[in-house]
Amino acid sequence: MNRIALRIAFPALAAVSCVAPGVVFVEPVVAQQSQWILVGGAAQPPLRTDHALAYDAARQEVVLFGGWAGGGPWLGDTWTWNGVAWTQRSPAFSPIARSGHALAYDSGRQRIVLFGGSAANTGPSAYLGDTYEWDGVNWLPRPTVTFPARRRNAGMAYDAVRQRTVLFGGELVGGTLSNETWEWDGNNWAPRPSLAFPSARQRASMAYDAVRNRTVLVGGELVGGALSSETWEWSGLNWFPAASAAEVGIPVHAATETGRSRGFHFLAQTSFFLIGLDLPPEAKMPGDTASYLVRVNGNTVLRSVGNGGPIALGISINVGDAVDVIGNWSPAGAGSSTARNSVGAAVPGGGAAPFETVIEGVAHTLNRCGWQWDIGDPTWVDWGATGSYLAPGPGPIGRVRMHTSKTQTAAPLQIAWMPATPFGPRIAGLADGAANANIMRAFDGGSWSSWFPSGVSLFGFKIAHDGARNQLLAFGQTSGAATAVLGGTPSAATTVGVGCGSPALQFTPQSGSSPILGAIARARISNAPTPLTAVTAGFSTATIGQFPLPLPLDGFGMSGCVLRHSADILGLPVSPVAGGYEYALPIPSQMALLGLHVYVQAYGYAPSQNLAEIIVSNRLDWHIGDM
């Protein structure tokens, strides 16, 4: 069996060792770098803040309503996103223009519920307490006997098991903050007292955890303007705190600290090493400066003070060489404390080091095993392996992320349920702020984990999980209105070549069963002469052992048959269906699998058709995506 370059979560695969002289290294499961991708082109809804988004599963589109045009009017327009473009809708009935309203999708009744908001900045008339529902065509007013007091900036989510829309908090008339819990059953609002509950707040974000059947509330603005870093969960009967405050916050300004990679070794034979050093795009601001010092075995090979732009350095390193990266970030005008560069000199006019400085080391080698850390807190490290090319041949990439500050504080998050995160199905939270807009968190019910998507930074945004395309959709602003999706990796199922046998064994992807994270990819096998039929899977179309691919199998007694991929996994079972057999591949909801190619061929026992009495199908190529 060929060595597999990436250990993934399919049960049939096991860890693969990579051996350099004197070293044995086991590749871990690693998440592919997530990326925010701008979509939608120039046809964006007008720029706004305090709008609301919700995904309409029945109609497979994201709905946007209202907001404030930032110095301009309050907005009462309705837009829908179909995965490709925004369309402005023209409902016959619509709520009045507003901002700070709450939206949630009621999957039981296939309606989007809207409550409250603000029709002006100040005064009693600014606060709204009406309820509307979107049926895909119109907003329908839903007057009720009982209802929450008028408010804006409440949190709201739909409990799919109990079939209730849950609302918490918000700002009431006169500026008072609420700690009330209300539920909407489709006909009426009812208050829901609890033995314990979050303190009064507005702008908390809420989402429903579909794995644990809990409504999750995060953060919010407390009395006096302080930002909360609490996480609470609603069981349907009571609220209870779910995670420590220290785990929820986003790193912000902290005392100056010179960051280090804390020592790592490159486990490979002599290699060409390129190190690209940069500040994280979510944090870099005009006027910031950064300094870097790179040492190999204690000897300085690079010293730089500049604006934090990427730098490339080509050096040769060997197995066991220790590579140190030391870095510091000095933000422009961030304070009066002294920032020091990588060689210890004070930076004139420097300030506190904010956020988590991220430094990436990128190594290209033809004989790569990976990075190994000899000291340090492993939670400070985010390292991975993805494909890359450097003449004269291919070489994976190793990334090192180094954090200069571990200080945590509260920051507002926008959260949504996301079946595919680097950690599996999670509540996903995105920091709502210009400087933090690429820092994401994932909540598993006990703690928050973080990852750092690359790509565009958004602020003033709202998010929703687009279930039809399995993407996190954000609408906000960069220099203007912008729409972005997290991930955006298309899936694909294609066939290559033809099978052998009479009639030829055929492998065909099934419509509606694409290789998407969290779904099941299915393919139909036809013309199998006997029930003794199985599937072989692989991850390479270049070689199998010492043989190049495709490999004719005539010499193995299978005349006219061709092996078209590496046979990494043998004997995968199939199930009988009408007209043949079916092979089904469940794909875990793990972003580490995004972009992976899985190649499969079917084999069948075929008495008297050739010497080996085995026929082989065409090849099916599955490219795993999230849409």
mmCIF file of N, CA, C and O in Angstrom, residues 9 18 37 70 84 101 104 126 131 166 181 216 225 270 296 298 300 324 347 354 379 453 474 508 510 528 540 565 612:
data_model
loop_
_atom_site.group_PDB
_atom_site.id
_atom_site.type_symbol
_atom_site.label_atom_id
_atom_site.label_comp_id
_atom_site.label_asym_id
_atom_site.label_seq_id
_atom_site.Cartn_x
_atom_site.Cartn_y
_atom_site.Cartn_z
ATOM 1 N N ALA A 9 -10.176 11.501 8.287
ATOM 2 C CA ALA A 9 -11.060 10.948 9.303
ATOM 3 C C ALA A 9 -11.863 9.739 8.845
ATOM 4 O O ALA A 9 -12.700 9.265 9.580
ATOM 5 N N CYS A 18 6.214 8.746 8.751
ATOM 6 C CA CYS A 18 7.146 9.326 7.801
ATOM 7 C C CYS A 18 8.519 9.247 8.427
ATOM 8 O O CYS A 18 8.726 9.746 9.526
ATOM 9 N N ILE A 37 -13.969 34.247 1.065
ATOM 10 C CA ILE A 37 -13.910 34.569 -0.351
ATOM 11 C C ILE A 37 -15.020 35.562 -0.671
ATOM 12 O O ILE A 37 -16.188 35.316 -0.364
ATOM 13 N N GLY A 70 -26.028 54.101 8.062
ATOM 14 C CA GLY A 70 -24.857 54.803 8.573
ATOM 15 C C GLY A 70 -24.838 56.280 8.230
ATOM 16 O O GLY A 70 -24.046 56.724 7.402
ATOM 17 N N VAL A 84 -25.262 32.428 -5.401
ATOM 18 C CA VAL A 84 -24.562 33.050 -6.525
ATOM 19 C C VAL A 84 -24.730 34.562 -6.515
ATOM 20 O O VAL A 84 -23.773 35.317 -6.724
ATOM 21 N N HIS A 101 -33.108 44.665 14.701
ATOM 22 C CA HIS A 101 -34.162 43.672 14.844
ATOM 23 C C HIS A 101 -33.536 42.274 14.906
ATOM 24 O O HIS A 101 -32.353 42.083 14.640
ATOM 25 N N ALA A 104 -34.943 34.761 12.995
ATOM 26 C CA ALA A 104 -34.643 33.345 13.218
ATOM 27 C C ALA A 104 -35.565 32.529 12.329
ATOM 28 O O ALA A 104 -36.734 32.887 12.119
ATOM 29 N N ALA A 126 -38.857 55.044 18.907
ATOM 30 C CA ALA A 126 -37.749 54.357 18.251
ATOM 31 C C ALA A 126 -37.826 52.857 18.439
ATOM 32 O O ALA A 126 -37.321 52.089 17.621
ATOM 33 N N THR A 131 -44.191 41.617 15.494
ATOM 34 C CA THR A 131 -43.730 40.315 15.019
ATOM 35 C C THR A 131 -44.209 40.115 13.581
ATOM 36 O O THR A 131 -45.386 40.340 13.279
ATOM 37 N N VAL A 166 -36.676 31.304 20.482
ATOM 38 C CA VAL A 166 -36.264 31.785 21.799
ATOM 39 C C VAL A 166 -35.662 33.176 21.647
ATOM 40 O O VAL A 166 -34.766 33.398 20.818
ATOM 41 N N THR A 181 -36.516 36.156 29.099
ATOM 42 C CA THR A 181 -36.556 35.112 28.077
ATOM 43 C C THR A 181 -37.997 34.945 27.623
ATOM 44 O O THR A 181 -38.906 34.786 28.448
ATOM 45 N N VAL A 216 -27.606 28.389 22.286
ATOM 46 C CA VAL A 216 -26.384 28.967 22.839
ATOM 47 C C VAL A 216 -26.441 30.489 22.715
ATOM 48 O O VAL A 216 -26.805 31.028 21.662
ATOM 49 N N GLY A 225 -22.132 49.516 29.476
ATOM 50 C CA GLY A 225 -21.395 49.428 28.223
ATOM 51 C C GLY A 225 -20.311 48.370 28.183
ATOM 52 O O GLY A 225 -19.671 48.181 27.139
ATOM 53 N N THR A 270 18.398 17.150 3.745
ATOM 54 C CA THR A 270 18.728 18.508 3.325
ATOM 55 C C THR A 270 17.605 19.082 2.462
ATOM 56 O O THR A 270 17.176 18.471 1.495
ATOM 57 N N VAL A 296 19.097 29.717 12.768
ATOM 58 C CA VAL A 296 19.227 28.283 12.552
ATOM 59 C C VAL A 296 20.399 27.805 13.382
ATOM 60 O O VAL A 296 21.525 28.284 13.214
ATOM 61 N N GLY A 298 21.083 28.569 16.308
ATOM 62 C CA GLY A 298 21.623 29.682 17.065
ATOM 63 C C GLY A 298 22.277 30.757 16.236
ATOM 64 O O GLY A 298 22.628 31.823 16.761
ATOM 65 N N THR A 300 22.180 33.660 13.386
ATOM 66 C CA THR A 300 21.224 34.539 12.724
ATOM 67 C C THR A 300 21.335 34.403 11.211
ATOM 68 O O THR A 300 22.418 34.515 10.641
ATOM 69 N N ASP A 324 14.653 28.938 14.909
ATOM 70 C CA ASP A 324 13.942 29.860 15.790
ATOM 71 C C ASP A 324 13.423 31.031 14.989
ATOM 72 O O ASP A 324 14.138 31.598 14.155
ATOM 73 N N VAL A 347 11.499 50.557 20.018
ATOM 74 C CA VAL A 347 10.944 51.099 18.794
ATOM 75 C C VAL A 347 10.380 52.481 19.104
ATOM 76 O O VAL A 347 9.428 52.592 19.873
ATOM 77 N N PRO A 354 -0.745 44.311 19.954
ATOM 78 C CA PRO A 354 -2.124 43.842 19.999
ATOM 79 C C PRO A 354 -2.308 42.471 19.352
ATOM 80 O O PRO A 354 -1.492 42.009 18.572
ATOM 81 N N THR A 379 -0.887 24.571 22.188
ATOM 82 C CA THR A 379 -2.040 25.361 21.769
ATOM 83 C C THR A 379 -1.613 26.635 21.057
ATOM 84 O O THR A 379 -2.444 27.308 20.469
ATOM 85 N N PRO A 453 -9.062 32.103 9.612
ATOM 86 C CA PRO A 453 -9.218 32.072 8.162
ATOM 87 C C PRO A 453 -8.465 33.212 7.493
ATOM 88 O O PRO A 453 -8.341 34.311 8.050
ATOM 89 N N ALA A 474 -21.359 35.837 5.142
ATOM 90 C CA ALA A 474 -21.243 37.091 5.885
ATOM 91 C C ALA A 474 -21.573 38.247 4.954
ATOM 92 O O ALA A 474 -21.099 38.284 3.816
ATOM 93 N N THR A 508 -20.737 5.062 -11.981
ATOM 94 C CA THR A 508 -21.372 6.331 -12.327
ATOM 95 C C THR A 508 -21.765 7.089 -11.070
ATOM 96 O O THR A 508 -22.442 6.533 -10.197
ATOM 97 N N GLN A 510 -23.909 9.406 -8.626
ATOM 98 C CA GLN A 510 -25.350 9.586 -8.547
ATOM 99 C C GLN A 510 -25.718 11.056 -8.390
ATOM 100 O O GLN A 510 -25.118 11.778 -7.590
ATOM 101 N N ALA A 528 -22.264 -5.499 -13.365
ATOM 102 C CA ALA A 528 -21.492 -6.436 -12.548
ATOM 103 C C ALA A 528 -22.023 -7.847 -12.808
ATOM 104 O O ALA A 528 -23.218 -8.107 -12.610
ATOM 105 N N SER A 540 -3.837 8.885 -5.289
ATOM 106 C CA SER A 540 -2.865 9.306 -6.294
ATOM 107 C C SER A 540 -3.256 8.730 -7.645
ATOM 108 O O SER A 540 -3.746 7.595 -7.742
ATOM 109 N N HIS A 565 -5.616 4.373 -10.433
ATOM 110 C CA HIS A 565 -5.274 5.109 -9.213
ATOM 111 C C HIS A 565 -4.509 4.189 -8.277
ATOM 112 O O HIS A 565 -4.509 2.958 -8.439
ATOM 113 N N ALA A 612 -7.765 -13.895 -15.094
ATOM 114 C CA ALA A 612 -7.900 -13.593 -13.662
ATOM 115 C C ALA A 612 -9.347 -13.677 -13.191
ATOM 116 O O ALA A 612 -9.605 -13.677 -11.983
#
